[in-house]
Coordinates of C-alpha atoms and ligand atoms in Angstrom, one line a residue:
M30 CA 5.2 14.6 -26.3
S31 CA 2.7 17.1 -27.5
E32 CA 0.6 14.4 -29.1
M33 CA 0.6 12.5 -25.8
K34 CA -0.4 15.7 -24.0
E35 CA -3.5 16.0 -26.1
I36 CA -4.4 12.3 -25.6
V37 CA -4.2 12.6 -21.8
L38 CA -6.0 15.9 -21.6
N39 CA -8.8 14.6 -23.7
K40 CA -9.1 11.4 -21.6
F41 CA -9.0 13.5 -18.4
E42 CA -12.0 15.5 -19.8
E43 CA -13.8 12.3 -20.7
I44 CA -13.3 10.7 -17.3
F45 CA -13.4 13.7 -14.9
G46 CA -16.0 16.0 -16.7
D47 CA -13.8 18.8 -17.9
A48 CA -10.1 19.6 -18.1
K49 CA -10.4 23.2 -17.0
E50 CA -7.5 24.2 -14.7
A51 CA -5.9 20.8 -15.3
K52 CA -2.2 20.6 -16.2
A53 CA -0.3 17.9 -18.0
Y54 CA 3.0 16.5 -16.7
F55 CA 5.6 13.9 -17.6
A56 CA 8.2 11.8 -15.7
P57 CA 10.6 9.4 -17.4
G58 CA 11.5 5.7 -16.8
R59 CA 15.1 4.8 -16.3
V60 CA 17.7 2.2 -17.4
N61 CA 20.8 1.4 -15.4
L62 CA 23.9 0.9 -17.5
I63 CA 26.1 -0.6 -14.7
G64 CA 26.1 -0.7 -10.9
E65 CA 23.4 -3.2 -10.1
H66 CA 22.3 -4.1 -6.5
T67 CA 24.9 -1.6 -5.2
D68 CA 22.6 1.2 -4.3
Y69 CA 21.5 -0.3 -0.9
N70 CA 25.1 -1.3 -0.3
G71 CA 26.6 2.2 -0.3
G72 CA 28.1 1.8 -3.8
H73 CA 27.9 3.6 -7.1
V74 CA 25.3 3.4 -9.9
F75 CA 25.3 4.7 -13.4
P76 CA 21.6 5.0 -14.6
C77 CA 20.0 7.4 -17.1
A78 CA 16.5 8.7 -17.6
L79 CA 14.6 7.6 -20.8
T80 CA 12.3 9.5 -23.1
I81 CA 9.6 6.9 -22.4
G82 CA 7.8 7.3 -19.1
T83 CA 4.6 8.3 -17.4
Y84 CA 2.3 11.1 -18.5
G85 CA -0.1 12.6 -16.0
V86 CA -2.9 15.2 -15.8
A87 CA -3.9 16.6 -12.5
R88 CA -6.1 19.3 -10.9
K89 CA -6.7 20.3 -7.3
R90 CA -10.2 19.8 -5.9
T91 CA -12.0 21.8 -3.3
D92 CA -13.1 18.8 -1.2
K93 CA -10.9 16.1 0.4
M94 CA -11.5 13.5 -2.3
C95 CA -8.7 12.1 -4.5
R96 CA -9.8 10.4 -7.7
F97 CA -7.4 8.3 -9.7
Y98 CA -7.6 6.8 -13.2
S99 CA -5.0 5.0 -15.2
M100 CA -5.2 4.5 -19.0
N101 CA -3.0 1.4 -18.4
F102 CA -5.6 -0.2 -16.1
E103 CA -8.8 1.0 -17.7
E104 CA -10.7 -2.0 -16.4
L105 CA -10.2 -0.7 -12.9
G106 CA -12.1 2.5 -13.6
V107 CA -11.9 5.5 -11.3
I108 CA -10.5 4.7 -7.8
A109 CA -11.4 7.2 -5.1
V110 CA -9.8 7.8 -1.8
D111 CA -11.1 10.1 0.9
L112 CA -8.4 12.1 2.6
N113 CA -10.6 12.4 5.7
E114 CA -9.9 8.8 6.3
E115 CA -6.6 7.2 7.3
I116 CA -4.3 6.7 4.3
K117 CA -3.0 3.2 4.2
P118 CA -2.0 0.7 1.5
S119 CA -4.5 -1.9 0.5
E120 CA -4.7 -4.6 -2.2
K121 CA -7.9 -3.3 -3.6
L122 CA -6.2 0.1 -4.4
N123 CA -3.9 -1.7 -6.9
W124 CA -1.6 0.7 -8.7
V125 CA -3.1 3.6 -6.7
N126 CA -0.9 2.5 -3.8
Y127 CA 2.0 4.2 -5.6
P128 CA 0.6 7.7 -5.9
L129 CA -1.1 7.4 -2.6
G130 CA 2.2 6.4 -1.0
I131 CA 3.5 9.8 -2.1
V132 CA 0.6 11.6 -0.5
W133 CA 1.3 9.7 2.7
A134 CA 5.0 10.4 2.5
F135 CA 4.5 14.2 2.1
E136 CA 2.2 14.2 5.1
Q137 CA 4.8 12.1 7.1
K138 CA 7.3 14.8 6.3
G139 CA 5.0 17.5 7.6
M140 CA 3.6 18.7 4.2
K141 CA -0.1 18.7 4.5
I142 CA -2.3 17.9 1.5
D143 CA -5.2 20.2 2.5
A144 CA -7.5 19.4 -0.5
G145 CA -8.0 16.4 -2.8
F146 CA -7.1 16.1 -6.5
D147 CA -8.0 14.3 -9.6
L148 CA -5.2 12.4 -11.3
L149 CA -5.0 10.6 -14.6
L150 CA -2.0 8.6 -15.7
N151 CA -0.8 7.0 -18.9
G152 CA 2.5 5.3 -19.1
N153 CA 4.4 4.0 -22.0
I154 CA 7.0 2.0 -20.0
P155 CA 6.1 -1.7 -20.2
N156 CA 4.7 -2.7 -16.8
G157 CA 6.9 -4.9 -14.6
S158 CA 9.7 -4.6 -17.2
G159 CA 12.4 -3.4 -14.7
L160 CA 12.5 0.1 -16.3
S161 CA 11.0 1.6 -13.1
S162 CA 7.4 2.2 -14.0
S163 CA 6.6 2.4 -10.3
A164 CA 9.4 4.9 -9.5
S165 CA 8.3 6.9 -12.5
V166 CA 4.7 7.1 -11.0
E167 CA 6.2 8.0 -7.6
V168 CA 8.4 10.9 -8.9
L169 CA 5.6 12.1 -11.2
T170 CA 3.1 12.3 -8.3
G171 CA 5.6 14.1 -6.1
F172 CA 6.4 16.6 -8.9
I173 CA 2.6 17.2 -9.4
L174 CA 1.9 17.6 -5.7
R175 CA 4.8 20.1 -5.4
D176 CA 3.3 22.0 -8.3
L177 CA -0.3 21.9 -7.0
Y178 CA 0.3 22.6 -3.3
G179 CA 3.4 24.8 -3.6
F180 CA 5.7 22.6 -1.4
E181 CA 9.3 23.7 -1.3
V182 CA 11.2 20.5 -2.2
T183 CA 14.0 20.0 -4.6
N184 CA 14.0 17.2 -7.2
Q185 CA 16.5 15.4 -5.1
E186 CA 14.1 15.5 -2.2
L187 CA 11.4 14.2 -4.5
A188 CA 13.6 11.2 -5.2
L189 CA 14.0 10.6 -1.4
I190 CA 10.3 11.0 -0.8
G191 CA 9.6 8.4 -3.6
Q192 CA 12.1 5.9 -2.0
F193 CA 10.6 6.5 1.4
S194 CA 7.1 5.8 0.2
E195 CA 8.3 2.7 -1.6
N196 CA 10.1 1.4 1.5
K197 CA 7.5 2.3 4.1
F198 CA 4.2 2.4 2.3
N199 CA 4.7 -0.3 -0.4
G200 CA 7.0 -2.5 1.6
V201 CA 9.9 -2.8 -0.9
N202 CA 13.3 -2.1 0.6
C203 CA 14.7 -0.5 -2.6
G204 CA 17.7 1.8 -2.7
I205 CA 17.7 5.3 -4.1
M206 CA 18.8 4.6 -7.7
D207 CA 15.5 4.5 -9.6
Q208 CA 13.9 7.6 -8.1
F209 CA 17.1 9.5 -8.3
A210 CA 17.7 8.7 -11.9
I211 CA 14.2 9.8 -12.8
A212 CA 14.0 13.0 -10.7
M213 CA 17.5 14.1 -11.8
G214 CA 17.6 12.9 -15.4
K215 CA 19.4 14.8 -18.0
K216 CA 19.2 14.4 -21.8
D217 CA 22.0 12.4 -23.3
H218 CA 23.7 12.0 -20.0
A219 CA 24.0 9.2 -17.5
I220 CA 24.2 9.9 -13.8
F221 CA 27.3 8.7 -11.8
L222 CA 25.9 8.6 -8.3
D223 CA 27.6 7.6 -5.1
T224 CA 24.7 6.3 -3.1
A225 CA 26.6 6.6 0.2
T226 CA 26.8 10.4 -0.1
L227 CA 24.3 11.2 -2.9
Q228 CA 27.2 13.1 -4.6
Y229 CA 26.7 12.8 -8.3
E230 CA 28.1 13.8 -11.7
Y231 CA 26.5 13.8 -15.1
A232 CA 28.6 12.0 -17.7
P233 CA 27.8 12.6 -21.4
L234 CA 26.9 9.3 -23.1
K235 CA 29.1 9.4 -26.2
L236 CA 28.3 6.1 -27.8
D237 CA 30.1 6.6 -31.1
G238 CA 27.1 5.8 -33.3
A239 CA 26.0 2.9 -31.1
K240 CA 22.6 2.9 -29.5
I241 CA 21.1 1.6 -26.3
V242 CA 18.8 -1.3 -27.0
I243 CA 16.5 -2.7 -24.3
A244 CA 15.2 -6.3 -24.6
C245 CA 12.2 -7.0 -22.4
S246 CA 11.9 -10.7 -21.4
N247 CA 8.2 -10.3 -20.8
K248 CA 8.7 -12.4 -17.7
K249 CA 6.7 -10.3 -15.3
R250 CA 7.9 -9.7 -11.8
G251 CA 7.2 -7.3 -9.0
L252 CA 9.8 -6.4 -6.5
G253 CA 7.4 -7.3 -3.7
D254 CA 7.2 -10.9 -4.7
S255 CA 10.8 -11.3 -5.8
K256 CA 13.7 -12.2 -3.7
Y257 CA 14.8 -8.5 -3.6
N258 CA 14.4 -8.0 0.2
E259 CA 16.1 -11.3 0.8
R260 CA 19.2 -10.3 -1.2
R261 CA 19.3 -7.0 0.8
Q262 CA 19.2 -8.9 4.1
E263 CA 22.0 -11.3 2.9
C264 CA 24.2 -8.3 2.2
E265 CA 23.4 -6.8 5.6
D266 CA 24.4 -10.0 7.3
A267 CA 27.6 -10.2 5.4
L268 CA 28.4 -6.6 6.3
A269 CA 27.8 -7.3 10.0
S270 CA 30.4 -10.1 9.8
L271 CA 32.9 -7.9 8.0
Q272 CA 32.3 -5.1 10.6
T273 CA 33.7 -7.4 13.3
M274 CA 37.1 -7.1 11.5
V275 CA 37.1 -3.6 10.0
D276 CA 35.5 -0.2 10.6
I277 CA 33.2 0.2 7.5
K278 CA 29.7 1.6 7.1
S279 CA 28.7 -0.3 4.0
L280 CA 30.0 -2.9 1.5
G281 CA 30.8 0.0 -0.9
D282 CA 33.6 1.0 1.5
L283 CA 35.7 -2.0 0.6
D284 CA 37.9 -2.6 -2.5
E285 CA 38.4 -6.1 -3.9
A286 CA 41.8 -6.9 -2.3
T287 CA 40.6 -6.0 1.2
Y288 CA 37.5 -8.1 0.7
E289 CA 39.5 -11.1 -0.4
K290 CA 41.6 -10.8 2.7
L291 CA 38.6 -10.5 5.1
S292 CA 36.0 -12.7 3.4
P293 CA 36.7 -15.8 5.5
V294 CA 34.9 -14.0 8.4
I295 CA 31.7 -14.5 6.5
K296 CA 30.9 -18.1 7.3
D297 CA 28.0 -18.6 5.0
G298 CA 29.1 -19.2 1.4
T299 CA 26.0 -17.7 -0.1
K300 CA 26.3 -14.5 1.8
C301 CA 30.0 -14.4 0.9
R302 CA 29.1 -14.4 -2.8
R303 CA 26.4 -11.8 -2.3
A304 CA 29.0 -9.5 -0.7
R305 CA 31.5 -10.3 -3.4
H306 CA 29.1 -9.1 -6.1
A307 CA 28.2 -5.9 -4.3
I308 CA 31.9 -5.0 -3.7
Y309 CA 33.2 -6.0 -7.2
E310 CA 30.2 -4.4 -8.9
N311 CA 30.9 -1.1 -7.2
Q312 CA 34.5 -1.1 -8.3
R313 CA 33.4 -2.1 -11.8
T314 CA 31.1 0.8 -12.0
I315 CA 33.8 3.3 -11.0
Q316 CA 36.1 1.7 -13.6
A317 CA 33.4 1.8 -16.3
V318 CA 32.7 5.5 -15.8
G319 CA 36.4 6.1 -16.1
A320 CA 36.6 4.1 -19.3
L321 CA 33.6 6.0 -20.8
K322 CA 35.2 9.3 -19.9
A323 CA 38.4 8.2 -21.6
G324 CA 36.5 7.3 -24.7
N325 CA 37.1 3.6 -24.2
L326 CA 33.7 2.2 -25.1
K327 CA 35.1 -1.3 -25.6
A328 CA 36.2 -1.5 -22.0
F329 CA 32.9 -0.1 -20.8
G330 CA 31.1 -2.9 -22.7
Q331 CA 33.4 -5.6 -21.3
L332 CA 32.6 -4.3 -17.7
M333 CA 28.9 -4.5 -18.6
N334 CA 29.4 -8.2 -19.5
E335 CA 31.4 -8.9 -16.3
S336 CA 28.5 -7.3 -14.4
H337 CA 26.1 -9.7 -15.9
K338 CA 28.2 -12.7 -15.0
S339 CA 28.5 -11.6 -11.4
L340 CA 24.7 -11.0 -11.2
R341 CA 24.3 -14.5 -12.6
D342 CA 26.8 -16.5 -10.6
D343 CA 27.3 -14.6 -7.4
Y344 CA 24.1 -12.6 -6.9
E345 CA 21.8 -15.2 -8.6
V346 CA 19.2 -12.7 -9.8
T347 CA 19.2 -13.4 -13.6
G348 CA 17.3 -16.6 -14.4
K349 CA 16.9 -18.4 -17.6
E350 CA 15.1 -15.7 -19.5
L351 CA 17.6 -12.9 -18.9
D352 CA 20.6 -15.3 -19.4
T353 CA 19.1 -16.4 -22.7
L354 CA 18.8 -12.8 -23.9
V355 CA 22.3 -11.9 -22.8
D356 CA 24.0 -15.1 -24.2
A357 CA 22.3 -14.5 -27.5
A358 CA 23.3 -10.8 -27.5
W359 CA 27.0 -11.6 -26.8
K360 CA 27.0 -13.6 -30.1
V361 CA 25.8 -10.8 -32.3
P362 CA 28.5 -8.7 -34.1
G363 CA 28.4 -5.0 -33.1
V364 CA 27.3 -5.7 -29.5
I365 CA 29.6 -3.6 -27.3
G366 CA 28.2 -4.9 -24.1
S367 CA 25.0 -6.6 -22.8
R368 CA 23.7 -7.3 -19.3
M369 CA 20.5 -7.6 -17.3
T370 CA 19.3 -4.3 -15.8
G371 CA 17.3 -3.4 -12.7
A372 CA 16.4 -5.8 -10.0
G373 CA 16.5 -9.0 -12.2
F374 CA 14.3 -12.1 -11.8
G375 CA 12.8 -11.2 -15.2
G376 CA 12.5 -7.7 -16.6
C377 CA 14.9 -6.4 -19.2
T378 CA 18.4 -6.5 -20.5
V379 CA 20.4 -3.4 -21.7
S380 CA 22.8 -3.7 -24.6
I381 CA 25.0 -1.2 -26.4
V382 CA 24.8 -2.1 -30.1
K383 CA 26.3 -0.5 -33.2
Q384 CA 23.7 1.2 -35.3
E385 CA 24.3 -1.0 -38.3
N386 CA 23.8 -4.2 -36.3
I387 CA 20.6 -3.3 -34.6
D388 CA 18.2 -5.0 -37.0
E389 CA 20.3 -8.2 -36.9
F390 CA 20.5 -7.9 -33.1
I391 CA 16.7 -7.8 -32.8
K392 CA 16.2 -10.7 -35.2
E393 CA 18.9 -13.0 -33.8
V394 CA 18.2 -12.4 -30.1
G395 CA 14.4 -12.4 -30.7
D396 CA 14.5 -15.7 -32.6
T397 CA 16.7 -17.4 -30.1
Y398 CA 14.6 -16.2 -27.2
E399 CA 11.4 -17.4 -28.7
K400 CA 12.8 -20.7 -29.6
E401 CA 14.3 -21.3 -26.1
I402 CA 11.7 -19.7 -23.9
G403 CA 8.5 -20.2 -25.9
Y404 CA 7.3 -16.7 -26.1
K405 CA 8.5 -13.4 -27.6
A406 CA 10.8 -10.7 -26.2
D407 CA 10.2 -7.0 -27.1
F408 CA 12.9 -4.6 -28.2
Y409 CA 13.2 -0.9 -27.7
V410 CA 15.9 1.4 -29.1
V411 CA 15.8 4.1 -26.5
E412 CA 16.9 7.7 -26.1
I413 CA 18.2 9.3 -23.0
G414 CA 15.9 12.1 -21.8
D415 CA 15.4 14.7 -19.1
G416 CA 13.8 14.4 -15.6
P417 CA 10.1 15.4 -14.9
C418 CA 8.5 18.4 -16.5
V419 CA 5.3 20.3 -17.0
L420 CA 4.0 19.7 -20.6
Ligands
GLA525 C1 15.5 -2.1 -8.2 C2 15.6 -1.1 -7.0 C3 16.8 -0.2 -7.0 C4 18.1 -1.1 -7.2 C5 17.9 -2.1 -8.4 C6 19.1 -3.1 -8.5 O1 15.4 -1.3 -9.4 O2 14.4 -0.3 -7.0 O3 16.9 0.5 -5.9 O4 18.4 -1.7 -6.0 O5 16.7 -2.8 -8.3 O6 20.2 -2.4 -8.8

């Protein structure tokens, strides 16, 4: 981290003249272990923060200008926004729509940004990988604004501000999982979060000498152009049908047996399968955390595998790339569990792999993927880290 701090401070000085009064910050990315597409259905999720993430350097200005620079998009140069003008999303602002959405969200919540700032970012999460590079930028920006302007908001509120900006400024109807996992991350722990109540519990990730390996499909996707919002709508329609039979607030309120009894009320077969995924996945997540706490890693891994099948067959968000990675992973010895993670439609898989089999895993899965898909996947053996911090 200290090496990266020096890199970003030096770059800040090069781009913005000097780094006097500038401070360096970090916010992680996240990976979800199980509980996919449950967060906007009032279900449970089980994500954790990573030690890779977004580094930032910022300083307050005396005028109303905001200047943004990303080391990941150097070709775009410095992008400036004048706070005297109306803050609104636009295509030409590119990645700046994410930090700007946070400025907008703070103001919407009554916290005035009375002066501009200079902000430089450098992320080491692969873009569009499904490890939440955008939520990482959102939480980092919120964390920085809190520090610069002295706003009294908790980390949990920073997560909600991030989600609000993503929903209302950037137009993706995401749930709370990503921003929550990032803002509330804890080293070596995953977060068991009930998205209906925001009650949460940290569970130590005791993996018995196994590691979390992420395989990135390198199939780019953005939630905006994916079928994410469509899936959300299908679940809402299914819920509305079920609500004619039973008094529930969300799909997460139902167990499997009650769903099976009531499902004929959902006339559309596709919507039926979407709801089935949301309901079964929520129950799987609760079981998986129970298994992990009981030290039954094998059962945890099997539930991860079941999760993938449900995302593939019922929710239909995997696609050839993710299925190829997971099918190949399931064949490698020492793989405790493997599934797609995040929104799907490209992005990454997450696997729990015994230490001694990791090299073989990377070779076998990598070779199969390249042979079947025609380009390479990237692999990351990741560590579980803390939430945002000042460096
Ligand atoms: C994206 C969204 C999350 C969540 C996942 C799917 O990462 O941002 O809110 O819905 O997809 O589990």
